Each structure stands twice: as C-alpha cells, then as structure tokens.
Amino acid sequence: MATFKAIRIDKADKGTTAALTQFDDAELMDGDVTVRVEWSTLNYKDGLALTGKAPVVRRFPMIAGIDLAGTVEQSSHPDWKAGDKVVCNGWGMGETHLGAYAEKARVKGDWLVRLPDGISARDAMAIGTAGYTAMLSVLALEDHGVTPKSGPIVVTGAAGGVGSVATAVLSKLGYHVIASTGRQAEAAYLKGLGAAEVIDRSGLTVPVKPLAKERWAGGVDSVGSTTLANMLSMTKYGGAVAACGLAAGMDLPSSVAPFILRGVCLIGIDSVMCPIERRKRAWSRLASDLDKAKLADITHEIGLDEAISYGPKILAGEVRGRIVVKIV
Ligand code: NDP
C-alpha cells in the first residue's frame, strides 16, 4: 500500500482534529492530474480549517490546505504532462476536495495554472491565495477605471497576507497607498512595502455616517463589517472598493448613500471559483507587478510539521505578511 505524508482533518465528538499522518494513495479523490506538491502556504481560511473554528471542511477525512504549487507527476488531461510546473488555488481544495498539505494531490487539470516565467513554486506559495486575491482586487479596481491619478487607495488589514501583497503591488503601480493596520509596530514594515501613509484601523471602526469626508478613490478590504462601511462612506465620487475579506466580521452596517449619491461601486472578490482566464491574468500580472525583494521581505517559511501550530496564530492576527509551508 502506497502512502504519503499529509495533514488530515477528522470529525471528532466535539469539532474536528488535525494531525500530520500518512494518507493512503487509494483514498485520493477523482482528478485527471496528479501533482507532487512542493510548497503550500497558510491563509486565514487554512487557520479556520486547522482549528475547526469555522465549518470550512465539509468532507471527512480531509487533507487541509487550499493552495499548492508543484510538479505534475501524471496526467490524462490534454493541457498537462509530467514535469509541468503548476499552481492551484481554491476550487474547494481543503474544503470539499483533498487539499494541499500533503506530498501528493490529485486535482482537475482545468483547475491548474502554469507557473509564469520568473515565479518559482516557492514564490507562488509566498503569494498564495492571499496574494492572488490581492491581485484580483487590484484588477477589479483597474477594470472600474481607477488609476493612480484618481487619488489614494486605502488597504485594510494591511499587515496581513492580502493587505501586504495589495500594498506592495499598488505602490509598485504608482498608487498613493494608505495602509490601515491595528499594529502600529508594523508601520515601518508597511512603509517598506511602499505605503505612503499608515493609519490606525480604529479610525475605521467609528460609528458609520451615510456619507463622510471623501478620503480615497478606492480600497482593498480584507476586514469587512464596520471597517468596510466606513471605507465606503469615505470613498470619493465615482470610486470603488474591492471587498474580499471578513477578518472583523461578515456584517456590513452600511447605507445606500455612497452608491446612490456618490456613484461608489462595491466590487465583490471571490478567489475560490474565479474563472480560469481571470486567474491566468492575475498570475501573469503578479509576475510583472510584484517586486520579488518585497515578496521575500513579507515571507516566513515553516515546515509541514509546524503548520497545525500556526493555525491559531493567523486567526489571532499574529501573522505578519505571508507564510510558506515547505512540503518536501
Ligand atoms: P491575515 O490574517 O493574514 O490578515 C488579516 C488582517 O486583518 C490581519 O493581519 C489584521 O491586519 C486584520 N484584522 C484581523 N482581525 C481584525 C479585526 N478584528 N478588526 C480589524 N482588522 C482585523 O489573513 P489573509 O490576508 O489571508 O485574509 C484576509 C481576509 O480575506 C480573511 O477574512 C480571509 O478569509 C479573506 N480572504 C478571502 C478570499 C476570497 O476569495 N474572497 C481569499 C483570501 C482571503 P492588521 O494587523 O494590519 O490590522
């Protein structure tokens, strides 16, 4: 019986358990491509799955991990052959399909994106779903017509994964980035990523007015709740906010005022089921618009055996930037 190393999530009497163990090849799910996973990463959602804090895992047993990068081992899909370097984000991996914290994954070839030139498997996971979501958010603002000339862009949860990559990319593109963080100790880190201003996130948790003073042309929000409502009420006429996260909550105590009186647009960002062509566009833009030195600065590496212990840390907002998980 062939087995491989994996972090397995099982249902328990109360909640779930997570353990690094051997997984049986025969238990791999359907798919036309088998990938030797080399690197994965730790996202907020991985923290939820590892700790069982939210019902992210919807099939048991599950292998945790929503992101992988590695090399195709076997393929019956016309686009892929052994040796191809690939990245895969979301599509239910780690939720409904066996995931990435494992030496091996079997997935659909239609889910895969070829690693762009200049992006290694490790780089791809330093970016991960968080960074690719940051790029989807930037693309959404651009598609709305927001440019560096439109005015400042606010990034919330700036010292987190999505926020760090959004800050780095937007500043490289020439935007005046206002980074909002609860960790003032990370101000120098955020300035190093290119933030022009660092503001305290408490300024965005004040009682929400239907319309407040116009402060920015747009924003990338990974926080949700009152923060997103305040971002909207402070967005300039015709601006746009890309909403991708809920670190502070799923609610949105807003009004229609920013939409109907200032023509502000709220753009939803989903990375999990995002169509493949948009993914390719995002990965290609990450290759050109994310400074490699900055990516290295925001990245911290851990082993597969450490991933479980990092779950509570990311949920507690204690992780700065991005974590890569070395699988082999
Ligand atoms: P991180 O934990 O790395 O970053 C989240 C950041 O949000 C923290 O670092 C912190 O930033 C801030 N934050 C945390 N708690 C609070 C709070 N209570 N109030 C205000 N700010 C808070 O997570 P990721 O960057 O990986 O993910 C961010 C969010 O985006 C998550 O909610 C995640 O689920 C979501 N997400 C959604 C995706 C999609 O497809 N739509 C894809 C990827 C992520 P600071 O210390 O700077 O204030």
CSV table of C-alpha atoms and ligand atoms in Angstrom, one decimal:
chain,number,residue,atom,x,y,z
A,1,MET,CA,0.0,0.0,0.0
A,2,ALA,CA,1.5,3.3,-1.1
A,3,THR,CA,1.1,6.2,1.3
A,4,PHE,CA,2.2,9.9,1.5
A,5,LYS,CA,2.6,12.4,4.3
A,6,ALA,CA,-0.4,14.7,4.9
A,7,ILE,CA,-2.3,16.9,7.4
A,8,ARG,CA,-5.5,15.0,7.9
A,9,ILE,CA,-8.7,16.6,9.4
A,10,ASP,CA,-11.1,14.2,11.0
A,11,LYS,CA,-14.5,14.8,12.6
A,12,ALA,CA,-14.5,14.4,16.4
A,13,ASP,CA,-17.2,14.2,19.1
A,14,LYS,CA,-16.7,18.0,19.5
A,15,GLY,CA,-15.5,19.7,16.4
A,16,THR,CA,-12.5,18.3,14.4
A,17,THR,CA,-9.0,17.1,14.9
A,18,ALA,CA,-5.9,17.8,12.8
A,19,ALA,CA,-2.8,15.6,12.7
A,20,LEU,CA,0.2,15.1,10.5
A,21,THR,CA,0.0,11.4,9.4
A,22,GLN,CA,0.3,9.0,6.5
A,23,PHE,CA,-2.5,9.1,3.9
A,24,ASP,CA,-3.4,6.2,1.7
A,25,ASP,CA,-2.9,6.7,-2.1
A,26,ALA,CA,-6.1,4.7,-2.7
A,27,GLU,CA,-8.1,7.4,-0.8
A,28,LEU,CA,-7.1,10.2,-3.3
A,29,MET,CA,-10.2,11.7,-5.0
A,30,ASP,CA,-11.1,11.9,-8.6
A,31,GLY,CA,-9.0,14.0,-10.9
A,32,ASP,CA,-7.0,13.8,-14.1
A,33,VAL,CA,-3.8,15.3,-12.9
A,34,THR,CA,-1.6,14.1,-10.0
A,35,VAL,CA,0.8,16.7,-8.6
A,36,ARG,CA,3.9,16.3,-6.5
A,37,VAL,CA,3.2,19.1,-4.1
A,38,GLU,CA,6.4,21.0,-3.2
A,39,TRP,CA,5.1,24.1,-1.4
A,40,SER,CA,1.9,25.2,0.2
A,41,THR,CA,1.0,28.2,2.3
A,42,LEU,CA,-1.0,29.4,5.3
A,43,ASN,CA,-4.1,31.5,4.6
A,44,TYR,CA,-6.7,32.7,7.1
A,45,LYS,CA,-9.0,30.0,5.8
A,46,ASP,CA,-6.4,27.4,6.5
A,47,GLY,CA,-6.3,28.6,10.0
A,48,LEU,CA,-10.1,28.1,10.2
A,49,ALA,CA,-9.8,24.6,8.8
A,50,LEU,CA,-6.9,23.5,11.0
A,51,THR,CA,-8.5,24.8,14.2
A,52,GLY,CA,-12.1,23.8,13.3
A,53,LYS,CA,-13.1,27.4,14.3
A,54,ALA,CA,-15.5,27.6,11.3
A,55,PRO,CA,-17.0,24.8,9.2
A,56,VAL,CA,-14.6,25.2,6.3
A,57,VAL,CA,-14.1,21.5,5.9
A,58,ARG,CA,-17.2,19.8,4.5
A,59,ARG,CA,-15.9,16.3,3.8
A,60,PHE,CA,-14.1,13.8,6.1
A,61,PRO,CA,-11.4,12.7,6.1
A,62,MET,CA,-10.0,15.9,4.6
A,63,ILE,CA,-6.4,16.9,3.8
A,64,ALA,CA,-6.2,20.6,4.8
A,65,GLY,CA,-4.6,23.3,2.6
A,66,ILE,CA,-6.2,25.4,0.0
A,67,ASP,CA,-3.2,26.3,-2.1
A,68,LEU,CA,-0.5,24.2,-3.8
A,69,ALA,CA,2.5,24.6,-6.1
A,70,GLY,CA,4.5,21.7,-7.5
A,71,THR,CA,5.2,19.5,-10.5
A,72,VAL,CA,2.9,17.3,-12.5
A,73,GLU,CA,3.6,13.6,-11.9
A,74,GLN,CA,0.9,12.1,-14.1
A,75,SER,CA,-1.8,13.5,-16.3
A,76,SER,CA,-4.5,12.3,-18.7
A,77,HIS,CA,-5.5,16.0,-19.3
A,78,PRO,CA,-4.6,17.3,-22.7
A,79,ASP,CA,-3.0,20.5,-21.3
A,80,TRP,CA,-0.7,18.9,-18.8
A,81,LYS,CA,2.2,16.5,-18.9
A,82,ALA,CA,4.7,15.1,-16.3
A,83,GLY,CA,7.2,17.7,-15.3
A,84,ASP,CA,5.0,20.8,-15.8
A,85,LYS,CA,5.2,23.3,-13.0
A,86,VAL,CA,1.8,24.3,-11.8
A,87,VAL,CA,-0.1,26.4,-9.2
A,88,CYS,CA,-3.6,25.6,-7.9
A,89,ASN,CA,-5.7,27.9,-5.7
A,90,GLY,CA,-9.0,27.1,-4.1
A,91,TRP,CA,-11.6,25.2,-6.2
A,92,GLY,CA,-12.7,23.6,-2.9
A,93,MET,CA,-9.2,22.1,-2.1
A,94,GLY,CA,-9.1,21.6,1.7
A,95,GLU,CA,-12.8,22.1,1.9
A,96,THR,CA,-14.6,19.6,-0.3
A,97,HIS,CA,-11.6,18.2,-2.2
A,98,LEU,CA,-8.5,16.7,-0.6
A,99,GLY,CA,-6.1,19.6,-0.2
A,100,ALA,CA,-2.5,20.8,-0.3
A,101,TYR,CA,-0.8,20.0,3.0
A,102,ALA,CA,0.4,16.7,1.5
A,103,GLU,CA,3.2,15.3,-0.6
A,104,LYS,CA,0.6,14.4,-3.3
A,105,ALA,CA,-2.6,15.9,-4.7
A,106,ARG,CA,-5.0,14.7,-7.4
A,107,VAL,CA,-6.9,17.5,-9.0
A,108,LYS,CA,-8.7,18.5,-12.2
A,109,GLY,CA,-6.4,19.7,-15.0
A,110,ASP,CA,-8.9,22.6,-15.6
A,111,TRP,CA,-8.1,24.0,-12.2
A,112,LEU,CA,-4.3,24.4,-12.8
A,113,VAL,CA,-2.4,27.5,-13.9
A,114,ARG,CA,1.1,27.2,-15.4
A,115,LEU,CA,3.7,28.9,-13.2
A,116,PRO,CA,4.6,32.1,-15.0
A,117,ASP,CA,8.2,32.7,-16.0
A,118,GLY,CA,10.2,34.1,-13.1
A,119,ILE,CA,7.8,32.7,-10.4
A,120,SER,CA,9.1,29.6,-8.6
A,121,ALA,CA,6.9,27.2,-6.8
A,122,ARG,CA,8.0,28.7,-3.5
A,123,ASP,CA,7.3,32.3,-4.8
A,124,ALA,CA,3.8,31.1,-5.9
A,125,MET,CA,3.1,30.0,-2.4
A,126,ALA,CA,4.6,33.0,-0.9
A,127,ILE,CA,1.9,34.8,-2.9
A,128,GLY,CA,-0.7,32.1,-2.3
A,129,THR,CA,-4.5,32.6,-2.3
A,130,ALA,CA,-4.0,35.8,-0.2
A,131,GLY,CA,-1.7,37.4,-2.8
A,132,TYR,CA,-3.7,36.2,-5.8
A,133,THR,CA,-6.8,37.6,-4.2
A,134,ALA,CA,-5.0,40.9,-3.6
A,135,MET,CA,-4.2,40.9,-7.4
A,136,LEU,CA,-7.9,40.1,-8.3
A,137,SER,CA,-8.8,43.1,-6.2
A,138,VAL,CA,-6.3,45.3,-8.0
A,139,LEU,CA,-7.6,44.1,-11.4
A,140,ALA,CA,-11.2,44.9,-10.2
A,141,LEU,CA,-10.2,48.5,-9.3
A,142,GLU,CA,-8.4,48.9,-12.7
A,143,ASP,CA,-11.3,47.4,-14.6
A,144,HIS,CA,-13.6,50.0,-12.9
A,145,GLY,CA,-11.3,52.7,-14.2
A,146,VAL,CA,-9.4,53.6,-11.0
A,147,THR,CA,-5.9,54.8,-11.8
A,148,PRO,CA,-3.1,56.3,-9.7
A,149,LYS,CA,-4.3,59.7,-10.9
A,150,SER,CA,-7.8,59.0,-9.4
A,151,GLY,CA,-6.5,59.5,-5.8
A,152,PRO,CA,-5.2,57.5,-2.8
A,153,ILE,CA,-6.2,53.8,-2.3
A,154,VAL,CA,-6.8,52.5,1.2
A,155,VAL,CA,-5.8,48.9,2.1
A,156,THR,CA,-7.2,47.5,5.3
A,157,GLY,CA,-5.8,44.6,7.2
A,158,ALA,CA,-2.6,45.9,5.6
A,159,ALA,CA,-0.1,43.9,7.7
A,160,GLY,CA,-1.9,40.6,6.8
A,161,GLY,CA,-1.4,38.5,3.8
A,162,VAL,CA,-3.9,40.1,1.4
A,163,GLY,CA,-3.1,43.5,2.7
A,164,SER,CA,0.7,43.1,2.4
A,165,VAL,CA,0.6,42.0,-1.2
A,166,ALA,CA,-2.0,44.6,-2.2
A,167,THR,CA,0.1,47.3,-0.6
A,168,ALA,CA,3.3,46.1,-2.4
A,169,VAL,CA,1.5,45.8,-5.8
A,170,LEU,CA,-0.4,49.1,-5.7
A,171,SER,CA,2.7,51.0,-4.7
A,172,LYS,CA,4.7,49.5,-7.5
A,173,LEU,CA,1.9,50.5,-9.9
A,174,GLY,CA,2.3,54.1,-8.7
A,175,TYR,CA,-0.7,54.5,-6.4
A,176,HIS,CA,-0.6,56.5,-3.2
A,177,VAL,CA,-1.4,53.7,-0.7
A,178,ILE,CA,-2.9,54.4,2.7
A,179,ALA,CA,-2.3,51.3,4.8
A,180,SER,CA,-4.7,50.7,7.7
A,181,THR,CA,-3.5,48.5,10.5
A,182,GLY,CA,-4.2,47.7,14.1
A,183,ARG,CA,-0.4,47.0,14.6
A,184,GLN,CA,1.4,50.4,14.6
A,185,ALA,CA,4.6,48.4,15.3
A,186,GLU,CA,4.3,47.3,11.7
A,187,ALA,CA,4.4,50.9,10.3
A,188,ALA,CA,8.0,50.6,9.2
A,189,TYR,CA,7.2,47.2,7.5
A,190,LEU,CA,4.3,48.8,5.7
A,191,LYS,CA,6.3,51.8,4.6
A,192,GLY,CA,9.0,49.4,3.3
A,193,LEU,CA,6.3,47.7,1.2
A,194,GLY,CA,5.6,51.1,-0.3
A,195,ALA,CA,2.7,52.5,1.8
A,196,ALA,CA,2.7,56.3,1.6
A,197,GLU,CA,0.7,56.6,4.8
A,198,VAL,CA,0.0,54.3,7.7
A,199,ILE,CA,-3.3,54.9,9.6
A,200,ASP,CA,-4.7,53.2,12.7
A,201,ARG,CA,-7.6,50.9,12.0
A,202,SER,CA,-9.5,52.4,14.9
A,203,GLY,CA,-10.3,55.3,12.6
A,204,LEU,CA,-12.4,53.0,10.5
A,205,THR,CA,-14.4,51.5,13.4
A,206,VAL,CA,-16.0,54.8,14.4
A,207,PRO,CA,-19.9,55.0,14.1
A,208,VAL,CA,-20.7,54.9,10.4
A,209,LYS,CA,-22.2,58.0,8.7
A,210,PRO,CA,-24.1,57.6,5.5
A,211,LEU,CA,-21.5,59.9,3.9
A,212,ALA,CA,-18.3,61.1,5.4
A,213,LYS,CA,-15.4,63.3,4.1
A,214,GLU,CA,-14.1,61.9,0.8
A,215,ARG,CA,-10.6,60.5,1.5
A,216,TRP,CA,-9.8,58.0,-1.2
A,217,ALA,CA,-10.6,56.9,-4.7
A,218,GLY,CA,-10.8,53.3,-3.8
A,219,GLY,CA,-9.8,50.5,-1.5
A,220,VAL,CA,-9.0,46.9,-1.0
A,221,ASP,CA,-10.7,45.5,2.1
A,222,SER,CA,-9.9,42.2,3.8
A,223,VAL,CA,-11.7,43.2,7.1
A,224,GLY,CA,-15.5,43.7,6.3
A,225,SER,CA,-18.0,44.9,8.9
A,226,THR,CA,-17.9,48.5,10.2
A,227,THR,CA,-14.5,49.0,8.5
A,228,LEU,CA,-15.9,48.3,5.1
A,229,ALA,CA,-18.9,50.5,5.8
A,230,ASN,CA,-16.6,53.4,6.8
A,231,MET,CA,-14.4,52.8,3.7
A,232,LEU,CA,-17.5,53.2,1.5
A,233,SER,CA,-18.7,56.3,3.2
A,234,MET,CA,-15.3,57.9,2.8
A,235,THR,CA,-14.8,57.0,-0.9
A,236,LYS,CA,-14.7,59.8,-3.4
A,237,TYR,CA,-17.3,60.3,-6.1
A,238,GLY,CA,-17.2,57.5,-8.7
A,239,GLY,CA,-14.7,55.4,-6.7
A,240,ALA,CA,-14.7,51.7,-6.0
A,241,VAL,CA,-13.9,49.4,-3.2
A,242,ALA,CA,-13.0,45.7,-3.7
A,243,ALA,CA,-14.3,43.6,-0.8
A,244,CYS,CA,-12.6,40.3,-0.3
A,245,GLY,CA,-12.5,39.5,3.4
A,246,LEU,CA,-14.2,39.3,6.7
A,247,ALA,CA,-11.4,39.4,9.3
A,248,ALA,CA,-13.6,41.6,11.6
A,249,GLY,CA,-16.9,40.1,10.6
A,250,MET,CA,-19.4,39.2,7.9
A,251,ASP,CA,-21.8,42.0,8.5
A,252,LEU,CA,-22.0,45.3,6.6
A,253,PRO,CA,-23.6,48.1,8.6
A,254,SER,CA,-23.7,50.5,5.6
A,255,SER,CA,-26.4,52.5,3.8
A,256,VAL,CA,-27.1,53.1,0.1
A,257,ALA,CA,-25.9,56.7,0.3
A,258,PRO,CA,-22.3,56.1,-1.1
A,259,PHE,CA,-23.9,54.2,-4.0
A,260,ILE,CA,-26.7,56.5,-5.0
A,261,LEU,CA,-25.2,59.8,-4.0
A,262,ARG,CA,-21.6,59.3,-5.0
A,263,GLY,CA,-21.8,56.6,-7.6
A,264,VAL,CA,-19.4,54.5,-5.5
A,265,CYS,CA,-19.1,50.9,-6.5
A,266,LEU,CA,-18.7,47.9,-4.2
A,267,ILE,CA,-17.0,45.0,-6.0
A,268,GLY,CA,-17.1,41.5,-4.6
A,269,ILE,CA,-13.9,39.4,-5.0
A,270,ASP,CA,-14.0,35.6,-4.9
A,271,SER,CA,-10.9,33.6,-5.4
A,272,VAL,CA,-12.2,30.1,-4.9
A,273,MET,CA,-14.4,29.7,-8.0
A,274,CYS,CA,-12.9,32.5,-10.0
A,275,PRO,CA,-12.9,31.6,-13.8
A,276,ILE,CA,-9.6,30.2,-15.1
A,277,GLU,CA,-8.9,33.0,-17.6
A,278,ARG,CA,-9.1,35.6,-14.8
A,279,ARG,CA,-6.7,33.5,-12.7
A,280,LYS,CA,-4.2,33.4,-15.5
A,281,ARG,CA,-4.5,37.2,-15.9
A,282,ALA,CA,-3.9,37.6,-12.1
A,283,TRP,CA,-0.9,35.3,-12.1
A,284,SER,CA,0.7,36.9,-15.1
A,285,ARG,CA,0.3,40.4,-13.5
A,286,LEU,CA,1.8,39.1,-10.2
A,287,ALA,CA,4.8,38.0,-12.2
A,288,SER,CA,5.3,41.6,-13.6
A,289,ASP,CA,3.9,43.8,-10.8
A,290,LEU,CA,5.0,42.3,-7.5
A,291,ASP,CA,8.5,43.2,-6.5
A,292,LYS,CA,10.4,39.9,-5.7
A,293,ALA,CA,12.5,41.6,-3.0
A,294,LYS,CA,9.4,42.8,-1.3
A,295,LEU,CA,7.8,39.3,-1.6
A,296,ALA,CA,10.9,37.9,0.1
A,297,ASP,CA,10.5,40.5,2.9
A,298,ILE,CA,6.9,39.6,3.7
A,299,THR,CA,7.6,35.8,3.6
A,300,HIS,CA,8.3,33.5,6.5
A,301,GLU,CA,9.0,29.7,5.9
A,302,ILE,CA,7.7,26.9,8.1
A,303,GLY,CA,7.7,23.1,7.7
A,304,LEU,CA,4.7,20.9,7.2
A,305,ASP,CA,5.1,19.7,10.8
A,306,GLU,CA,4.6,23.3,12.1
A,307,ALA,CA,1.5,24.2,10.0
A,308,ILE,CA,-1.0,23.0,12.6
A,309,SER,CA,0.5,25.1,15.4
A,310,TYR,CA,0.3,28.2,13.1
A,311,GLY,CA,-3.5,27.9,12.6
A,312,PRO,CA,-4.4,29.7,15.9
A,313,LYS,CA,-1.7,32.4,15.2
A,314,ILE,CA,-3.2,33.5,11.9
A,315,LEU,CA,-6.7,33.6,13.4
A,316,ALA,CA,-5.4,35.8,16.2
A,317,GLY,CA,-4.0,38.3,13.7
A,318,GLU,CA,-0.4,37.5,14.9
A,319,VAL,CA,1.0,36.5,11.5
A,320,ARG,CA,2.7,39.3,9.5
A,321,GLY,CA,2.7,39.0,5.7
A,322,ARG,CA,2.8,35.5,4.2
A,323,ILE,CA,3.8,32.1,5.5
A,324,VAL,CA,5.1,29.4,3.0
A,325,VAL,CA,4.9,25.8,4.0
A,326,LYS,CA,7.7,23.5,2.8
A,327,ILE,CA,6.2,20.2,1.9
A,328,VAL,CA,9.3,18.2,0.8
B,1,NDP,P1,-4.4,37.5,7.6
B,1,NDP,O1,-4.8,37.0,8.9
B,1,NDP,O2,-3.1,37.4,7.1
B,1,NDP,O3,-4.8,39.1,7.5
B,1,NDP,C1,-5.9,39.7,8.1
B,1,NDP,C2,-5.6,41.0,8.7
B,1,NDP,O4,-6.8,41.7,9.0
B,1,NDP,C3,-4.8,40.9,10.0
B,1,NDP,O5,-3.4,40.8,9.8
B,1,NDP,C4,-5.2,42.3,10.6
B,1,NDP,O6,-4.4,43.3,10.0
B,1,NDP,C5,-6.6,42.5,10.2
B,1,NDP,N1,-7.5,42.1,11.2
B,1,NDP,C6,-7.6,40.9,11.9
B,1,NDP,N2,-8.6,40.9,12.8
B,1,NDP,C7,-9.2,42.1,12.7
B,1,NDP,C8,-10.3,42.7,13.4
B,1,NDP,N3,-11.0,42.1,14.3
B,1,NDP,N4,-10.6,44.0,13.0
B,1,NDP,C9,-9.9,44.7,12.1
B,1,NDP,N5,-8.8,44.1,11.4
B,1,NDP,C10,-8.5,42.9,11.7
B,1,NDP,O7,-5.5,36.9,6.6
B,1,NDP,P2,-5.5,36.9,5.0
B,1,NDP,O8,-4.8,38.2,4.5
B,1,NDP,O9,-5.0,35.6,4.5
B,1,NDP,O10,-7.0,37.0,4.7
B,1,NDP,C11,-7.7,38.3,5.0
B,1,NDP,C12,-9.2,38.1,4.8
B,1,NDP,O11,-9.5,37.9,3.5
B,1,NDP,C13,-9.8,36.9,5.6
B,1,NDP,O12,-11.1,37.3,6.1
B,1,NDP,C14,-9.9,35.8,4.5
B,1,NDP,O13,-10.9,34.9,4.8
B,1,NDP,C15,-10.3,36.7,3.3
B,1,NDP,N6,-9.9,36.1,2.0
B,1,NDP,C16,-10.9,36.0,1.1
B,1,NDP,C17,-10.7,35.5,-0.1
B,1,NDP,C18,-11.7,35.5,-1.2
B,1,NDP,O14,-11.7,34.7,-2.1
B,1,NDP,N7,-12.6,36.4,-1.1
B,1,NDP,C19,-9.3,34.9,-0.5
B,1,NDP,C20,-8.3,35.1,0.6
B,1,NDP,C21,-8.7,35.6,1.8
B,1,NDP,P3,-3.7,44.5,10.8
B,1,NDP,O15,-2.9,43.8,11.9
B,1,NDP,O16,-2.8,45.1,9.8
B,1,NDP,O17,-4.8,45.3,11.3
